DNA sequence: ATACTTGCAAATGATTTGCCAGTGT
DNA sequence: ACACTGGCAAATCATTTGCAAGTAT
């Protein structure tokens, strides 16, 4: 196999673009692989491996879960996919863009909002100064209560 | 059984104090229970259920893991114990103090440092303002690279 | 004596791995 | 043809649950 590219190659515009990218990296385009990719495009946001396996519409499993995980892993190595863990529950996968994404997750309803590294920089800086830690909310988002759940709490 | 107290009752000074607290709440003091409590005191910091079951010294399992989890759950309901999830890997349990604790975890080496809600308030405020989220790093710490691992990274 | 507890086994949920048959190229 | 893949079953990891036997009170 050709050497895998660890750094994100480019923002994939379409399922076909990704599929070609795969071909270019010595990977084959199988039905399962195609399903994972197109489902990821159709989802338009973070989804679980199980959702991908079910083909979004929650119907019967169209692709074996093991294959989904194996494909997601490879796609992630190619920089086409990324995933994060929002509290309890399964990991969430989505197409990777050219810009890094960080998140905030609601502990109660599971809602996830995206944040850009730039707008989180002041926070990162504060933590860096105070604790010497370089925090990232890309793989493990910040967890708390979203506006809605926070109100319901009072 | 007596109504369980959800709010933290008091800071437990000693294993005996906790054990008495349990008795006062209609719980019995069994060998397994005693082991969990004393191990928690001996640990002096966050440990996994497995470590507790092994009796710290990593020897053979002294208490069944299921019992450890069951006990930790009850102790947590009583406000004597708390736990958090630092990235991948098992949850970490420790004695609860009177003050709430938040954490920062290193994604690479697993190191966890404690932070007080007060020193994190500016960050909480920033997030509140910017996203309307009320974040807490008590159950899901902030994750990143600690000073040591960050350097090794460059 | 009785209810609370335990150990052990089996079940869960998320994810990974072994294997061999199937298929892109 | 041949290496890459997929499906399926079994294995892992962390945690939970069912149960019958054991024990604190």
Tab-separated table of C-alpha atoms (C1' of nucleotides) in Angstrom:
chain	number	residue	atom	x	y	z
A	1	UNK	CA	0.000	0.000	0.000
A	2	UNK	CA	1.045	3.562	-0.559
A	3	UNK	CA	2.228	5.489	2.468
A	4	UNK	CA	-0.814	6.877	4.262
A	5	UNK	CA	-1.035	10.614	4.676
A	6	UNK	CA	-1.494	11.669	8.277
A	7	UNK	CA	-2.137	15.351	7.626
A	8	UNK	CA	-5.501	16.430	6.247
A	9	UNK	CA	-5.234	16.275	2.482
A	10	UNK	CA	-7.949	18.678	1.488
A	11	UNK	CA	-11.535	19.472	2.161
A	12	UNK	CA	-13.622	16.911	0.382
A	13	UNK	CA	-16.367	18.531	-1.648
A	14	UNK	CA	-18.308	15.447	-2.611
A	15	UNK	CA	-18.544	11.727	-1.987
A	16	UNK	CA	-16.977	11.161	-5.375
A	17	UNK	CA	-14.038	13.388	-4.515
A	18	UNK	CA	-13.420	11.339	-1.373
A	19	UNK	CA	-13.819	8.090	-3.229
A	20	UNK	CA	-11.263	9.186	-5.790
A	21	UNK	CA	-8.962	10.244	-3.035
A	22	UNK	CA	-9.235	6.755	-1.612
A	23	UNK	CA	-8.502	5.178	-4.965
A	24	UNK	CA	-5.477	7.423	-5.258
A	25	UNK	CA	-4.261	6.022	-1.973
A	26	UNK	CA	-4.470	2.437	-3.043
A	27	UNK	CA	-7.770	1.812	-1.308
A	28	UNK	CA	-10.633	0.126	-3.113
A	29	UNK	CA	-14.096	1.489	-3.441
A	30	UNK	CA	-16.417	-1.167	-2.096
A	31	UNK	CA	-20.118	-0.922	-1.431
A	32	UNK	CA	-19.574	-0.637	2.304
A	33	UNK	CA	-16.964	2.052	1.903
A	34	UNK	CA	-19.128	4.012	-0.465
A	35	UNK	CA	-22.052	3.750	1.939
A	36	UNK	CA	-20.020	5.110	4.830
A	37	UNK	CA	-18.784	8.048	2.793
A	38	UNK	CA	-22.117	9.000	1.279
A	39	UNK	CA	-23.844	8.627	4.624
A	40	UNK	CA	-21.292	10.943	6.166
A	41	UNK	CA	-22.072	13.515	3.478
A	42	UNK	CA	-25.791	13.036	3.877
A	43	UNK	CA	-25.589	13.397	7.649
A	44	UNK	CA	-24.165	16.882	7.462
A	45	UNK	CA	-23.055	16.650	11.072
A	46	UNK	CA	-21.600	14.355	13.721
A	47	UNK	CA	-23.131	10.880	13.782
A	48	UNK	CA	-22.386	7.635	15.574
A	49	UNK	CA	-20.915	4.566	13.896
A	50	UNK	CA	-24.211	2.830	14.545
A	51	UNK	CA	-26.155	5.530	12.727
A	52	UNK	CA	-23.801	5.207	9.815
A	53	UNK	CA	-24.211	1.452	9.785
A	54	UNK	CA	-27.970	1.869	9.765
A	55	UNK	CA	-27.825	4.240	6.848
A	56	UNK	CA	-29.108	7.279	8.727
A	57	UNK	CA	-32.775	6.363	8.400
A	58	UNK	CA	-32.421	4.105	11.413
A	59	UNK	CA	-33.569	1.141	9.431
A	60	UNK	CA	-31.880	-2.258	9.482
A	61	UNK	CA	-28.104	-2.359	9.494
A	62	UNK	CA	-26.955	-2.022	5.921
A	63	UNK	CA	-23.254	-2.237	6.612
A	64	UNK	CA	-21.634	-4.308	9.312
A	65	UNK	CA	-20.636	-2.221	12.310
A	66	UNK	CA	-17.116	-3.651	12.272
A	67	UNK	CA	-16.686	-2.516	8.690
A	68	UNK	CA	-17.979	0.915	9.551
A	69	UNK	CA	-15.430	1.263	12.322
A	70	UNK	CA	-12.643	-0.042	10.114
A	71	UNK	CA	-13.557	2.386	7.365
A	72	UNK	CA	-13.926	5.319	9.703
A	73	UNK	CA	-10.488	4.594	11.042
A	74	UNK	CA	-8.922	4.598	7.600
A	75	UNK	CA	-10.802	7.697	6.530
A	76	UNK	CA	-9.589	9.385	9.671
A	77	UNK	CA	-6.001	8.440	8.914
A	78	UNK	CA	-6.444	10.079	5.537
A	79	UNK	CA	-7.712	13.201	7.230
A	80	UNK	CA	-11.131	12.932	5.616
A	81	UNK	CA	-12.978	12.085	8.819
A	82	UNK	CA	-12.656	13.097	12.443
A	83	UNK	CA	-14.443	12.114	15.608
A	84	UNK	CA	-14.910	13.260	19.173
A	85	UNK	CA	-16.421	11.992	22.412
A	86	UNK	CA	-19.225	14.050	23.891
A	87	UNK	CA	-19.683	12.779	27.420
A	88	UNK	CA	-21.164	9.316	27.760
A	89	UNK	CA	-22.385	7.503	24.707
A	90	UNK	CA	-20.767	6.519	21.443
A	91	UNK	CA	-18.182	8.567	19.562
A	92	UNK	CA	-19.427	10.937	16.884
A	93	UNK	CA	-17.926	10.991	13.429
A	94	UNK	CA	-18.086	13.631	10.745
A	95	UNK	CA	-16.287	14.839	7.644
A	96	UNK	CA	-13.176	16.815	8.456
A	97	UNK	CA	-12.901	20.308	7.040
A	98	UNK	CA	-9.760	22.317	6.450
A	99	UNK	CA	-10.250	24.164	9.707
A	100	UNK	CA	-9.901	22.494	13.053
A	101	UNK	CA	-13.114	22.306	15.056
A	102	UNK	CA	-13.680	22.306	18.766
A	103	UNK	CA	-16.932	21.709	20.606
A	104	UNK	CA	-19.124	22.270	23.581
A	105	UNK	CA	-21.448	19.458	24.555
A	106	UNK	CA	-24.534	19.488	26.732
A	107	UNK	CA	-24.366	16.874	29.435
A	108	UNK	CA	-28.124	16.537	29.548
A	109	UNK	CA	-29.518	16.661	26.030
A	110	UNK	CA	-26.385	15.795	24.120
A	111	UNK	CA	-26.503	18.944	22.011
A	112	UNK	CA	-23.141	19.856	20.528
A	113	UNK	CA	-22.148	23.297	19.315
A	114	UNK	CA	-19.025	24.024	17.351
A	115	UNK	CA	-16.444	26.596	18.243
A	116	UNK	CA	-13.447	27.796	16.314
A	117	UNK	CA	-9.957	27.491	17.773
A	118	UNK	CA	-9.677	31.291	17.489
A	119	UNK	CA	-12.624	32.072	19.676
A	120	UNK	CA	-11.380	29.591	22.249
A	121	UNK	CA	-7.851	30.927	22.210
A	122	UNK	CA	-8.348	33.278	25.171
A	123	UNK	CA	-9.468	30.317	27.220
A	124	UNK	CA	-6.594	28.200	26.039
A	125	UNK	CA	-4.271	31.041	26.938
A	126	UNK	CA	-5.743	31.354	30.413
A	127	UNK	CA	-5.274	27.650	31.052
A	128	UNK	CA	-1.801	27.686	29.595
A	129	UNK	CA	-0.815	30.523	31.906
A	130	UNK	CA	-2.519	29.117	34.962
A	131	UNK	CA	-1.766	25.406	34.678
A	132	UNK	CA	0.752	24.925	31.915
A	133	UNK	CA	-1.709	22.721	30.075
A	134	UNK	CA	-2.387	23.104	26.380
A	135	UNK	CA	-6.060	22.195	26.186
A	136	UNK	CA	-7.938	21.142	23.084
A	137	UNK	CA	-11.655	20.611	22.772
A	138	UNK	CA	-11.391	18.760	19.507
A	139	UNK	CA	-11.401	15.201	20.720
A	140	UNK	CA	-12.980	15.778	24.127
A	141	UNK	CA	-15.327	18.767	24.052
A	142	UNK	CA	-16.073	20.950	27.015
A	143	UNK	CA	-19.089	19.547	28.811
A	144	UNK	CA	-21.814	21.432	30.597
A	145	UNK	CA	-25.415	22.476	30.250
A	146	UNK	CA	-26.645	24.205	27.138
A	147	UNK	CA	-28.815	27.298	27.455
A	148	UNK	CA	-32.036	25.343	27.264
A	149	UNK	CA	-31.102	22.636	29.763
A	150	UNK	CA	-29.555	25.210	32.067
A	151	UNK	CA	-32.836	27.042	32.394
A	152	UNK	CA	-34.837	23.896	32.893
A	153	UNK	CA	-32.474	23.249	35.747
A	154	UNK	CA	-33.650	26.176	37.840
B	1	UNK	CA	-34.432	2.090	54.093
B	2	UNK	CA	-33.948	5.662	55.254
B	3	UNK	CA	-34.227	8.357	52.621
B	4	UNK	CA	-30.842	8.757	50.956
B	5	UNK	CA	-29.236	12.165	51.097
B	6	UNK	CA	-28.289	13.513	47.700
B	7	UNK	CA	-26.341	16.536	48.884
B	8	UNK	CA	-22.868	16.064	50.319
B	9	UNK	CA	-23.320	15.402	54.004
B	10	UNK	CA	-19.953	16.460	55.276
B	11	UNK	CA	-16.318	15.991	54.640
B	12	UNK	CA	-15.374	12.600	55.929
B	13	UNK	CA	-12.288	12.753	58.099
B	14	UNK	CA	-11.644	9.076	58.489
B	15	UNK	CA	-12.751	5.664	57.261
B	16	UNK	CA	-14.526	5.189	60.566
B	17	UNK	CA	-16.420	8.435	60.153
B	18	UNK	CA	-17.648	7.284	56.767
B	19	UNK	CA	-18.522	3.859	58.054
B	20	UNK	CA	-20.569	5.374	60.831
B	21	UNK	CA	-22.250	7.637	58.358
B	22	UNK	CA	-23.221	4.561	56.400
B	23	UNK	CA	-24.595	2.842	59.477
B	24	UNK	CA	-26.586	5.977	60.173
B	25	UNK	CA	-28.133	5.643	56.776
B	26	UNK	CA	-29.287	2.097	57.235
B	27	UNK	CA	-26.392	0.608	55.335
B	28	UNK	CA	-24.404	-2.279	56.725
B	29	UNK	CA	-20.692	-2.325	57.168
B	30	UNK	CA	-19.439	-5.380	55.346
B	31	UNK	CA	-15.884	-6.400	54.614
B	32	UNK	CA	-16.193	-5.351	50.990
B	33	UNK	CA	-17.652	-2.001	51.901
B	34	UNK	CA	-14.991	-1.384	54.488
B	35	UNK	CA	-12.305	-2.297	51.987
B	36	UNK	CA	-13.608	0.154	49.415
B	37	UNK	CA	-13.737	2.980	51.930
B	38	UNK	CA	-10.339	2.403	53.470
B	39	UNK	CA	-8.770	1.955	50.049
B	40	UNK	CA	-10.245	5.262	48.996
B	41	UNK	CA	-8.667	6.894	52.032
B	42	UNK	CA	-5.372	5.154	51.450
B	43	UNK	CA	-5.324	6.186	47.796
B	44	UNK	CA	-5.368	9.856	48.592
B	45	UNK	CA	-6.377	10.635	45.033
B	46	UNK	CA	-8.500	9.495	42.102
B	47	UNK	CA	-8.331	5.759	41.417
B	48	UNK	CA	-10.168	3.348	39.163
B	49	UNK	CA	-12.694	0.801	40.371
B	50	UNK	CA	-10.257	-1.874	39.325
B	51	UNK	CA	-7.520	-0.402	41.489
B	52	UNK	CA	-9.905	-0.325	44.402
B	53	UNK	CA	-10.891	-3.917	43.807
B	54	UNK	CA	-7.240	-4.913	43.760
B	55	UNK	CA	-6.601	-3.173	47.031
B	56	UNK	CA	-4.226	-0.545	45.634
B	57	UNK	CA	-1.178	-2.750	45.719
B	58	UNK	CA	-2.190	-4.233	42.412
B	59	UNK	CA	-2.269	-7.706	43.856
B	60	UNK	CA	-5.108	-10.176	43.284
B	61	UNK	CA	-8.665	-8.901	43.365
B	62	UNK	CA	-9.728	-8.730	46.976
B	63	UNK	CA	-13.222	-7.464	46.377
B	64	UNK	CA	-15.395	-8.329	43.433
B	65	UNK	CA	-15.471	-5.565	40.854
B	66	UNK	CA	-19.267	-5.604	40.780
B	67	UNK	CA	-19.358	-4.980	44.513
B	68	UNK	CA	-16.881	-2.169	44.163
B	69	UNK	CA	-19.052	-0.473	41.560
B	70	UNK	CA	-22.176	-1.021	43.614
B	71	UNK	CA	-20.535	0.430	46.672
B	72	UNK	CA	-19.050	3.369	44.847
B	73	UNK	CA	-22.485	4.176	43.508
B	74	UNK	CA	-24.036	4.191	46.959
B	75	UNK	CA	-21.197	6.174	48.453
B	76	UNK	CA	-21.614	8.666	45.662
B	77	UNK	CA	-25.319	8.992	46.382
B	78	UNK	CA	-24.413	9.800	49.951
B	79	UNK	CA	-22.033	12.476	48.760
B	80	UNK	CA	-19.004	10.704	50.182
B	81	UNK	CA	-17.487	9.777	46.842
B	82	UNK	CA	-17.301	11.401	43.428
B	83	UNK	CA	-15.917	10.346	40.096
B	84	UNK	CA	-14.950	11.794	36.747
B	85	UNK	CA	-13.900	10.622	33.311
B	86	UNK	CA	-10.508	11.711	32.093
B	87	UNK	CA	-10.427	10.956	28.409
B	88	UNK	CA	-10.312	7.300	27.437
B	89	UNK	CA	-9.965	4.685	30.096
B	90	UNK	CA	-11.923	3.860	33.232
B	91	UNK	CA	-13.619	6.360	35.498
B	92	UNK	CA	-11.677	7.646	38.483
B	93	UNK	CA	-13.149	7.705	41.950
B	94	UNK	CA	-12.125	9.632	45.025
B	95	UNK	CA	-13.435	10.888	48.327
B	96	UNK	CA	-15.584	13.969	47.945
B	97	UNK	CA	-14.608	17.045	49.893
B	98	UNK	CA	-16.790	19.925	50.907
B	99	UNK	CA	-15.551	21.987	47.988
B	100	UNK	CA	-16.374	21.120	44.434
B	101	UNK	CA	-13.397	20.079	42.334
B	102	UNK	CA	-12.741	20.465	38.660
B	103	UNK	CA	-9.869	19.017	36.653
B	104	UNK	CA	-7.533	19.174	33.732
B	105	UNK	CA	-6.398	15.899	32.249
B	106	UNK	CA	-3.447	15.131	30.020
B	107	UNK	CA	-4.485	13.232	26.942
B	108	UNK	CA	-1.122	11.572	26.663
B	109	UNK	CA	0.111	10.618	30.122
B	110	UNK	CA	-3.188	10.666	31.959
B	111	UNK	CA	-1.986	13.173	34.551
B	112	UNK	CA	-4.806	15.012	36.245
B	113	UNK	CA	-4.496	18.325	38.019
B	114	UNK	CA	-7.172	19.836	40.167
B	115	UNK	CA	-8.590	23.293	39.786
B	116	UNK	CA	-10.992	25.188	41.975
B	117	UNK	CA	-14.287	26.432	40.593
B	118	UNK	CA	-13.164	29.949	41.479
B	119	UNK	CA	-10.066	29.947	39.362
B	120	UNK	CA	-12.053	28.538	36.464
B	121	UNK	CA	-14.825	31.075	36.816
B	122	UNK	CA	-13.402	33.509	34.267
B	123	UNK	CA	-13.410	30.699	31.727
B	124	UNK	CA	-16.895	29.645	32.646
B	125	UNK	CA	-17.968	33.256	32.274
B	126	UNK	CA	-16.386	33.530	28.858
B	127	UNK	CA	-18.169	30.430	27.637
B	128	UNK	CA	-21.424	31.514	29.201
B	129	UNK	CA	-21.211	34.838	27.403
B	130	UNK	CA	-20.073	33.407	24.104
B	131	UNK	CA	-22.147	30.259	23.834
B	132	UNK	CA	-24.749	30.316	26.548
B	133	UNK	CA	-23.330	27.094	27.944
B	134	UNK	CA	-22.682	26.589	31.620
B	135	UNK	CA	-19.601	24.372	31.568
B	136	UNK	CA	-18.368	22.221	34.396
B	137	UNK	CA	-15.119	20.296	34.509
B	138	UNK	CA	-16.153	18.169	37.426
B	139	UNK	CA	-17.435	15.099	35.646
B	140	UNK	CA	-15.646	15.608	32.333
B	141	UNK	CA	-12.354	17.465	32.829
B	142	UNK	CA	-10.771	19.645	30.229
B	143	UNK	CA	-8.419	17.528	28.136
B	144	UNK	CA	-5.134	18.527	26.606
B	145	UNK	CA	-1.420	18.100	26.991
B	146	UNK	CA	0.268	18.715	30.312
B	147	UNK	CA	3.430	20.809	30.435
B	148	UNK	CA	5.694	17.788	30.201
B	149	UNK	CA	3.910	16.065	27.331
B	150	UNK	CA	3.492	19.356	25.501
B	151	UNK	CA	7.223	19.865	25.396
B	152	UNK	CA	7.926	16.330	24.321
B	153	UNK	CA	5.575	17.058	21.481
B	154	UNK	CA	7.788	19.690	19.844
C	1	DA	C1'	-35.029	-13.551	61.401
C	2	DT	C1'	-34.702	-10.419	57.826
C	3	DA	C1'	-33.137	-7.320	54.813
C	4	DC	C1'	-29.032	-5.784	53.024
C	5	DT	C1'	-24.713	-7.593	50.576
C	6	DT	C1'	-21.639	-10.326	48.286
C	7	DG	C1'	-19.463	-13.197	44.675
C	8	DC	C1'	-20.056	-15.177	40.291
C	9	DA	C1'	-21.900	-15.289	35.890
C	10	DA	C1'	-24.113	-13.330	32.322
C	11	DA	C1'	-25.719	-9.089	29.993
C	12	DT	C1'	-24.715	-4.294	28.044
C	13	DG	C1'	-22.687	-0.877	25.114
C	14	DA	C1'	-18.852	0.633	22.414
C	15	DT	C1'	-15.208	-0.841	19.764
C	16	DT	C1'	-11.730	-4.100	18.116
C	17	DT	C1'	-9.869	-8.275	16.138
C	18	DG	C1'	-9.433	-12.943	13.883
C	19	DC	C1'	-10.705	-15.397	9.919
C	20	DC	C1'	-11.968	-16.724	5.690
C	21	DA	C1'	-14.820	-16.022	1.836
C	22	DG	C1'	-15.718	-12.370	-1.596
C	23	DT	C1'	-14.377	-8.785	-4.978
C	24	DG	C1'	-12.338	-4.445	-6.853
C	25	DT	C1'	-8.505	-3.413	-10.055
D	1	DA	C1'	-4.590	-13.480	-9.914
D	2	DC	C1'	-3.989	-10.965	-5.583
D	3	DA	C1'	-4.242	-7.930	-2.228
D	4	DC	C1'	-7.642	-5.304	-0.233
D	5	DT	C1'	-12.394	-5.853	2.007
D	6	DG	C1'	-16.548	-7.327	3.955
D	7	DG	C1'	-19.426	-10.105	6.989
D	8	DC	C1'	-19.750	-12.738	11.102
D	9	DA	C1'	-18.350	-14.362	15.390
D	10	DA	C1'	-15.658	-13.841	19.201
D	11	DA	C1'	-12.782	-10.938	22.127
D	12	DT	C1'	-12.004	-6.527	24.919
D	13	DC	C1'	-12.992	-2.898	28.202
D	14	DA	C1'	-15.772	-0.597	31.427
D	15	DT	C1'	-19.851	-1.155	33.836
D	16	DT	C1'	-24.292	-3.126	35.090
D	17	DT	C1'	-27.580	-6.579	36.449
D	18	DG	C1'	-29.672	-11.137	37.930
D	19	DC	C1'	-29.437	-14.421	41.505
D	20	DA	C1'	-28.833	-17.438	45.015
D	21	DA	C1'	-25.963	-17.907	49.120
D	22	DG	C1'	-23.982	-15.266	53.051
D	23	DT	C1'	-24.004	-12.003	56.936
D	24	DA	C1'	-24.563	-7.633	59.598
D	25	DT	C1'	-27.805	-6.055	62.874
